[in-house]
Amino acid sequence: MSANELISSGRQAPRSTVAVDGMLAAAVAVFITLGTYFAAQGQPARRPFDAGAVAILLVSAGALTARRVHPVATLATVFLATLAYLSLGYAQGPIWIPLIIAYFSAVLGGKAIVAAGFAIAGFLLFPWLDRLLRGLPAPSIVGLVALAAWLLVLLGAAEVIRIRRERAFQALRVREEEARGRATEERLRIARELHDALGHHLSLISVQAGVALHVNEELPEPVRGSLTAIKRSSKEALTELRSVLDILRQEGEQAPRSPTSTLERLDDLVSQATAAGLDVHTATVGDVRPLPFGVDVAAFRIVQEALTNVARHAGKASATVQLDYGDHDLVVQVDDDGTGSSTPAMPGTGKGVLGMRERAAALGGELEAEPKPGGGYRVRARLPLDGVR
């Protein structure tokens, strides 16, 4: 809906707009009534100014109250009131003011074709009323040309203003959409970083506490109680974290285009996973070289999330992290041989996989996460180095 249609819609017109138009209508009514009264004094051949003239003038001016809510109905009402006024032979005067305002308002309301139709009808009808009804001389060619020029100028001016208002409205809408896009991108970035960073460490805390309880069955009761509390609290913290992520990450939003963090910390990440009980191996294919920052960050976070999933879901397992440096892309692959599933029931679902998929999509890449035919699980991401699919 255009800016002018928005203003012209009865459902959208604010009360303040109707009040302003009401005050305009009242001011026009007073002006044209007084102006017509004084104009009639110098036109004795015309019908005397009477209650009928006042009634028609008030109808014409009063219709302007709805000029932005119902521009076509307003123009039609004013047109018919003006036609009745002139047909009855009242004095020429400011009767044209409401018609000009109504005509102008219809064009601003996006009804230029309708307004042009009324303008043509008026041009073909009004100048000839005296000739048809009272036998007075026909209008001159010069007068008709001047009237046509005046109508074209009015139409052009109104259309220029309408276009400028339309462009201003579109610019405002674009700015609002850009602001919403930036807010969405920032919210998704925060959600992704929370999940990747806090989720990773909380998962390791829970896993390590569970391993300690399982391996050291003869621990003193206070120690076992503390470990149990740590395990329970870390799980509760993960649950709360997921609730926060549900709020930050709204369904249907596109992945942001600016990932943020590096593979320089890959050894630290492997050490943390090893401390949690995983047997992690790394392999590199191709020539290791500096990567674009976004690719570097995304690769690290994908490995981190994949290892977190292995620690949480795959049971006793070993994992292999392979980085394949190609000419045009980096392929990150994490395989495990666990007996469990490293994702929820459906392959490629869950917030961890969703975050990895968003990171790959943000760079124009793709990610596959699914069980391997011989057992275990594979996460494989292809990240273009130029950010283009």
Coordinates of C-alpha atoms in Angstrom, one line a residue:
M1 CA 0.0 0.0 0.0
S2 CA 1.4 3.4 -0.9
A3 CA 1.8 6.3 1.5
N4 CA -1.2 8.1 0.1
E5 CA -3.4 5.0 0.0
L6 CA -2.4 4.4 3.6
I7 CA -3.6 7.9 4.5
S8 CA -6.7 7.5 2.4
S9 CA -7.7 4.2 4.0
G10 CA -10.5 4.7 6.5
R11 CA -9.0 2.1 8.7
Q12 CA -5.7 3.8 8.8
A13 CA -6.7 7.5 9.1
P14 CA -5.9 8.7 12.6
R15 CA -8.3 10.8 14.5
S16 CA -6.0 13.8 14.4
T17 CA -6.2 13.7 10.6
V18 CA -10.0 13.7 10.6
A19 CA -9.9 16.6 13.1
V20 CA -7.6 18.7 11.0
D21 CA -9.7 18.1 7.9
G22 CA -12.8 19.0 9.9
M23 CA -11.2 22.3 10.9
L24 CA -10.2 22.9 7.2
A25 CA -13.8 22.2 6.1
A26 CA -15.1 24.6 8.7
A27 CA -12.7 27.4 7.7
V28 CA -13.6 26.8 4.0
A29 CA -17.3 26.9 4.8
V30 CA -17.0 30.3 6.5
F31 CA -14.8 31.7 3.8
I32 CA -16.9 30.7 0.8
T33 CA -20.2 31.7 2.5
L34 CA -19.0 35.2 3.3
G35 CA -17.2 35.5 0.0
T36 CA -20.2 34.4 -2.0
Y37 CA -22.5 36.8 -0.1
F38 CA -20.3 39.8 -1.0
A39 CA -19.7 38.5 -4.6
A40 CA -23.5 38.2 -5.1
Q41 CA -23.9 42.0 -4.3
G42 CA -22.1 42.9 -7.5
Q43 CA -24.0 40.4 -9.7
P44 CA -27.7 41.5 -9.7
A45 CA -28.5 39.4 -12.8
R46 CA -27.8 36.3 -10.8
R47 CA -30.1 34.5 -8.4
P48 CA -30.1 36.3 -5.1
F49 CA -28.0 34.8 -2.2
D50 CA -30.4 32.8 -0.1
A51 CA -30.7 29.8 2.3
G52 CA -30.5 27.4 -0.7
A53 CA -27.1 28.9 -1.6
V54 CA -25.9 28.6 2.0
A55 CA -27.0 24.9 2.2
I56 CA -25.2 24.0 -1.0
L57 CA -22.0 25.8 0.1
L58 CA -22.1 24.1 3.5
V59 CA -22.5 20.7 1.8
S60 CA -19.6 21.4 -0.5
A61 CA -17.3 22.5 2.2
G62 CA -18.5 19.9 4.7
A63 CA -17.6 17.1 2.3
L64 CA -13.9 18.0 2.7
T65 CA -14.0 16.4 6.2
A66 CA -13.6 13.1 4.5
R67 CA -11.2 14.1 1.7
R68 CA -8.4 11.9 2.9
V69 CA -10.5 9.0 4.1
H70 CA -12.8 8.8 1.1
P71 CA -11.3 11.0 -1.6
V72 CA -13.4 9.8 -4.5
A73 CA -16.7 10.2 -2.6
T74 CA -15.6 13.6 -1.5
L75 CA -14.8 14.7 -5.0
A76 CA -18.1 13.4 -6.3
T77 CA -20.1 15.2 -3.6
V78 CA -18.3 18.5 -4.1
F79 CA -18.7 18.1 -7.9
L80 CA -22.4 17.6 -7.7
A81 CA -22.8 20.4 -5.1
T82 CA -21.0 22.8 -7.5
L83 CA -23.1 21.6 -10.4
A84 CA -26.3 22.2 -8.5
Y85 CA -25.1 25.7 -7.4
L86 CA -24.2 26.8 -10.9
S87 CA -27.3 25.2 -12.4
L88 CA -29.5 27.2 -10.1
G89 CA -27.9 30.4 -11.3
Y90 CA -26.2 31.6 -8.1
A91 CA -23.5 34.2 -8.3
Q92 CA -20.0 33.3 -9.4
G93 CA -17.5 33.3 -6.5
P94 CA -15.4 31.1 -4.2
I95 CA -17.6 28.1 -4.9
W96 CA -14.6 26.6 -6.8
I97 CA -12.4 26.4 -3.7
P98 CA -13.9 23.2 -2.3
L99 CA -13.8 21.6 -5.8
I100 CA -10.1 22.5 -6.2
I101 CA -9.2 21.0 -2.8
A102 CA -11.2 17.9 -3.4
Y103 CA -9.6 17.4 -6.8
F104 CA -6.1 17.9 -5.4
S105 CA -6.9 15.5 -2.5
A106 CA -8.1 12.8 -4.9
V107 CA -4.8 13.0 -6.8
L108 CA -2.7 12.8 -3.6
G109 CA -4.8 9.8 -2.6
G110 CA -3.7 7.9 -5.6
K111 CA -6.9 8.5 -7.6
A112 CA -5.4 10.5 -10.4
I113 CA -7.4 8.8 -13.1
V114 CA -10.7 9.4 -11.3
A115 CA -9.7 13.0 -10.7
A116 CA -8.8 13.4 -14.4
G117 CA -12.3 12.0 -15.3
F118 CA -14.0 14.6 -13.1
A119 CA -11.8 17.3 -14.5
I120 CA -12.8 16.4 -18.1
A121 CA -16.5 16.2 -17.1
G122 CA -16.3 19.6 -15.4
F123 CA -14.4 21.1 -18.4
L124 CA -17.2 19.8 -20.8
L125 CA -20.1 20.9 -18.6
F126 CA -19.5 23.9 -16.3
P127 CA -18.5 26.5 -18.9
W128 CA -21.7 25.7 -20.9
L129 CA -24.3 25.8 -18.2
D130 CA -25.1 29.5 -18.7
R131 CA -25.5 28.9 -22.4
L132 CA -27.7 25.8 -22.1
L133 CA -29.9 26.9 -19.2
R134 CA -30.1 30.7 -19.5
G135 CA -29.2 31.5 -23.2
L136 CA -26.1 33.5 -22.3
P137 CA -23.2 33.7 -24.7
A138 CA -21.0 30.7 -25.1
P139 CA -17.5 30.7 -23.5
S140 CA -14.6 32.1 -25.6
I141 CA -11.8 30.0 -27.0
V142 CA -9.3 31.9 -24.9
G143 CA -11.4 31.1 -21.7
L144 CA -11.6 27.4 -22.5
V145 CA -7.8 27.2 -23.2
A146 CA -7.1 29.0 -20.0
L147 CA -9.4 26.6 -18.1
A148 CA -7.8 23.6 -19.7
A149 CA -4.3 24.9 -18.8
W150 CA -5.3 25.6 -15.3
L151 CA -6.7 22.0 -14.8
L152 CA -3.5 20.5 -16.3
V153 CA -1.3 22.6 -14.0
L154 CA -3.4 21.5 -11.0
L155 CA -3.2 17.9 -12.0
G156 CA 0.6 18.1 -12.6
A157 CA 1.3 19.8 -9.3
A158 CA -0.8 17.3 -7.4
E159 CA 0.9 14.4 -9.1
V160 CA 4.4 15.7 -8.4
I161 CA 3.5 16.1 -4.7
R162 CA 2.0 12.6 -4.6
I163 CA 5.2 11.1 -6.1
R164 CA 7.4 12.9 -3.7
R165 CA 5.3 11.7 -0.8
E166 CA 5.3 8.2 -2.2
R167 CA 9.1 8.2 -2.4
A168 CA 9.5 9.6 1.1
F169 CA 7.2 6.8 2.4
Q170 CA 9.2 4.1 0.5
A171 CA 12.5 5.5 1.9
L172 CA 11.1 5.4 5.4
R173 CA 9.9 1.8 4.9
V174 CA 13.3 0.8 3.5
R175 CA 15.0 2.3 6.6
E176 CA 12.7 0.5 8.9
E177 CA 13.2 -2.8 7.1
E178 CA 17.0 -2.3 7.3
A179 CA 16.8 -1.5 11.0
R180 CA 14.7 -4.7 11.6
G181 CA 17.2 -6.7 9.5
R182 CA 20.1 -5.4 11.5
A183 CA 18.3 -6.2 14.8
T184 CA 17.5 -9.7 13.5
E185 CA 21.1 -10.3 12.4
E186 CA 22.4 -9.2 15.7
R187 CA 19.9 -11.3 17.6
L188 CA 20.9 -14.4 15.6
R189 CA 24.6 -13.6 16.0
I190 CA 24.1 -13.4 19.8
A191 CA 22.1 -16.7 19.8
R192 CA 24.7 -18.4 17.7
E193 CA 27.6 -17.2 19.9
L194 CA 25.8 -18.1 23.1
H195 CA 25.1 -21.6 21.8
D196 CA 28.6 -22.2 20.4
A197 CA 30.5 -20.8 23.4
L198 CA 28.4 -21.4 26.5
G199 CA 26.7 -24.5 25.2
H200 CA 30.0 -26.1 24.4
H201 CA 31.5 -25.5 27.8
L202 CA 28.4 -26.4 29.7
S203 CA 28.1 -29.7 27.8
L204 CA 31.7 -30.5 28.6
I205 CA 31.1 -29.8 32.3
S206 CA 28.1 -32.1 32.3
V207 CA 30.0 -34.9 30.5
Q208 CA 33.1 -34.6 32.7
A209 CA 31.0 -34.7 35.8
G210 CA 29.2 -37.8 34.6
V211 CA 32.4 -39.5 33.7
A212 CA 33.9 -38.7 37.1
L213 CA 30.8 -40.2 38.8
H214 CA 30.9 -43.3 36.6
V215 CA 34.7 -44.0 36.9
N216 CA 35.1 -43.2 40.5
E217 CA 32.3 -45.1 42.2
E218 CA 34.1 -45.1 45.6
L219 CA 34.3 -41.4 45.9
P220 CA 33.3 -39.9 49.3
E221 CA 29.6 -39.0 49.5
P222 CA 30.2 -35.2 49.8
V223 CA 32.3 -35.4 46.6
R224 CA 29.8 -37.5 44.8
G225 CA 27.0 -35.1 45.9
S226 CA 29.0 -32.1 44.6
L227 CA 29.6 -33.8 41.2
T228 CA 26.0 -34.8 41.0
A229 CA 25.0 -31.2 41.7
I230 CA 27.4 -30.0 39.1
K231 CA 26.1 -32.4 36.5
R232 CA 22.5 -31.4 37.3
S233 CA 23.1 -27.7 37.4
S234 CA 25.0 -27.8 34.1
K235 CA 22.0 -29.6 32.5
E236 CA 19.6 -27.1 33.9
A237 CA 21.8 -24.3 32.6
L238 CA 21.7 -25.9 29.1
T239 CA 17.9 -26.1 29.3
E240 CA 17.8 -22.4 30.3
L241 CA 20.2 -21.5 27.5
R242 CA 17.9 -23.3 25.0
S243 CA 15.0 -21.2 26.3
V244 CA 16.9 -18.0 25.7
L245 CA 17.9 -19.2 22.3
D246 CA 14.3 -19.9 21.4
I247 CA 13.5 -16.3 22.2
L248 CA 16.5 -14.9 20.3
R249 CA 16.1 -17.1 17.3
Q250 CA 12.7 -16.7 15.6
E251 CA 11.6 -19.2 13.0
G252 CA 11.8 -18.1 9.4
E253 CA 14.6 -15.6 9.8
Q254 CA 17.4 -15.7 7.3
A255 CA 20.9 -16.5 8.4
P256 CA 23.0 -13.4 9.0
R257 CA 25.8 -12.5 6.6
S258 CA 28.6 -11.6 9.0
P259 CA 29.9 -14.5 11.1
T260 CA 32.5 -13.5 13.8
S261 CA 35.8 -15.8 15.5
T262 CA 39.6 -19.0 14.4
L263 CA 41.2 -22.3 13.6
E264 CA 44.3 -21.1 15.5
R265 CA 42.5 -22.4 18.6
L266 CA 41.8 -25.8 17.1
D267 CA 44.4 -27.5 19.3
D268 CA 42.8 -26.0 22.4
L269 CA 39.4 -27.3 21.2
V270 CA 40.8 -30.8 20.7
S271 CA 42.4 -30.7 24.1
Q272 CA 39.0 -29.8 25.7
A273 CA 37.3 -32.6 23.9
T274 CA 40.0 -35.0 24.9
A275 CA 39.6 -34.0 28.5
A276 CA 35.9 -34.8 28.2
G277 CA 36.8 -38.4 27.3
L278 CA 36.9 -38.2 23.5
D279 CA 39.7 -39.5 21.4
V280 CA 40.1 -36.8 18.7
H281 CA 42.4 -36.9 15.7
T282 CA 43.0 -34.1 13.3
A283 CA 44.0 -34.3 9.6
T284 CA 44.8 -31.7 7.0
V285 CA 44.5 -32.0 3.2
G286 CA 46.1 -29.4 0.9
D287 CA 48.3 -26.5 1.7
V288 CA 47.5 -24.7 5.0
R289 CA 47.2 -21.0 4.3
P290 CA 45.4 -18.0 5.8
L291 CA 41.7 -18.0 5.4
P292 CA 39.2 -15.2 5.1
F293 CA 38.1 -14.2 8.6
G294 CA 34.5 -15.3 8.2
V295 CA 35.5 -18.7 6.8
D296 CA 38.1 -19.1 9.6
V297 CA 35.5 -18.3 12.3
A298 CA 32.8 -20.5 10.8
A299 CA 35.1 -23.5 10.4
F300 CA 36.1 -23.3 14.1
R301 CA 32.6 -23.0 15.3
I302 CA 31.4 -25.9 13.2
V303 CA 34.2 -28.2 14.5
Q304 CA 33.4 -27.0 18.0
E305 CA 29.7 -27.8 17.7
A306 CA 30.3 -31.1 16.0
L307 CA 32.6 -32.2 18.8
T308 CA 30.1 -31.0 21.4
N309 CA 27.5 -33.2 19.8
V310 CA 29.8 -36.2 19.8
A311 CA 30.5 -35.7 23.5
R312 CA 26.8 -35.4 24.3
H313 CA 25.2 -38.0 22.1
A314 CA 27.7 -40.5 20.7
G315 CA 28.7 -42.4 23.8
K316 CA 32.2 -43.7 24.0
A317 CA 33.6 -42.6 20.7
S318 CA 36.6 -41.3 18.8
A319 CA 36.3 -38.5 16.3
T320 CA 38.3 -37.3 13.3
V321 CA 38.5 -33.7 12.3
Q322 CA 39.6 -33.1 8.7
L323 CA 40.3 -29.8 7.1
D324 CA 40.6 -29.9 3.3
Y325 CA 42.1 -26.7 1.8
G326 CA 40.9 -26.4 -1.7
D327 CA 41.5 -23.8 -4.3
H328 CA 38.1 -22.3 -4.0
D329 CA 36.7 -23.6 -0.7
L330 CA 37.5 -25.1 2.6
V331 CA 35.8 -28.4 3.5
V332 CA 35.4 -29.2 7.2
Q333 CA 34.5 -32.8 8.0
V334 CA 34.0 -34.3 11.5
D335 CA 33.5 -38.1 11.7
D336 CA 32.8 -40.1 14.8
D337 CA 32.4 -43.9 15.4
G338 CA 30.1 -43.6 18.3
T339 CA 27.4 -46.1 19.1
G340 CA 24.8 -43.4 19.8
S341 CA 23.5 -40.7 17.5
S342 CA 25.3 -37.4 17.6
T343 CA 22.2 -35.4 16.8
P344 CA 18.5 -35.6 17.8
A345 CA 16.2 -38.2 16.3
M346 CA 15.9 -36.6 12.8
P347 CA 19.3 -36.0 11.0
G348 CA 20.3 -32.4 10.5
T349 CA 18.0 -31.0 13.2
G350 CA 18.5 -29.4 16.6
K351 CA 19.9 -26.0 17.5
G352 CA 23.5 -27.1 17.2
V353 CA 23.0 -28.3 13.6
L354 CA 20.9 -25.3 12.9
G355 CA 23.7 -23.0 14.0
M356 CA 26.2 -24.9 11.9
R357 CA 23.9 -24.7 8.9
E358 CA 23.4 -21.0 9.4
R359 CA 27.2 -20.4 9.5
A360 CA 27.7 -22.3 6.3
A361 CA 24.8 -20.5 4.6
A362 CA 26.1 -17.1 5.8
L363 CA 29.2 -17.8 3.6
G364 CA 27.2 -19.2 0.6
G365 CA 28.2 -22.7 1.6
E366 CA 26.4 -25.9 2.6
L367 CA 26.4 -28.3 5.4
E368 CA 25.5 -32.0 5.6
A369 CA 24.9 -33.7 9.0
E370 CA 23.7 -37.3 8.9
P371 CA 24.5 -40.9 10.2
K372 CA 27.1 -42.9 8.3
P373 CA 26.0 -46.2 6.8
G374 CA 28.6 -48.2 8.8
G375 CA 27.8 -46.5 12.1
G376 CA 28.7 -43.2 13.6
Y377 CA 28.0 -39.7 12.4
R378 CA 29.4 -37.3 9.9
V379 CA 29.2 -33.5 9.7
R380 CA 30.6 -32.1 6.5
A381 CA 30.6 -28.4 5.6
R382 CA 31.8 -26.7 2.4
L383 CA 32.7 -23.1 2.9
P384 CA 33.5 -21.1 -0.3
L385 CA 36.6 -18.9 0.2
D386 CA 35.0 -16.1 -1.9
G387 CA 31.7 -16.2 -0.1
V388 CA 29.8 -17.1 -3.4
R389 CA 28.1 -20.4 -3.9

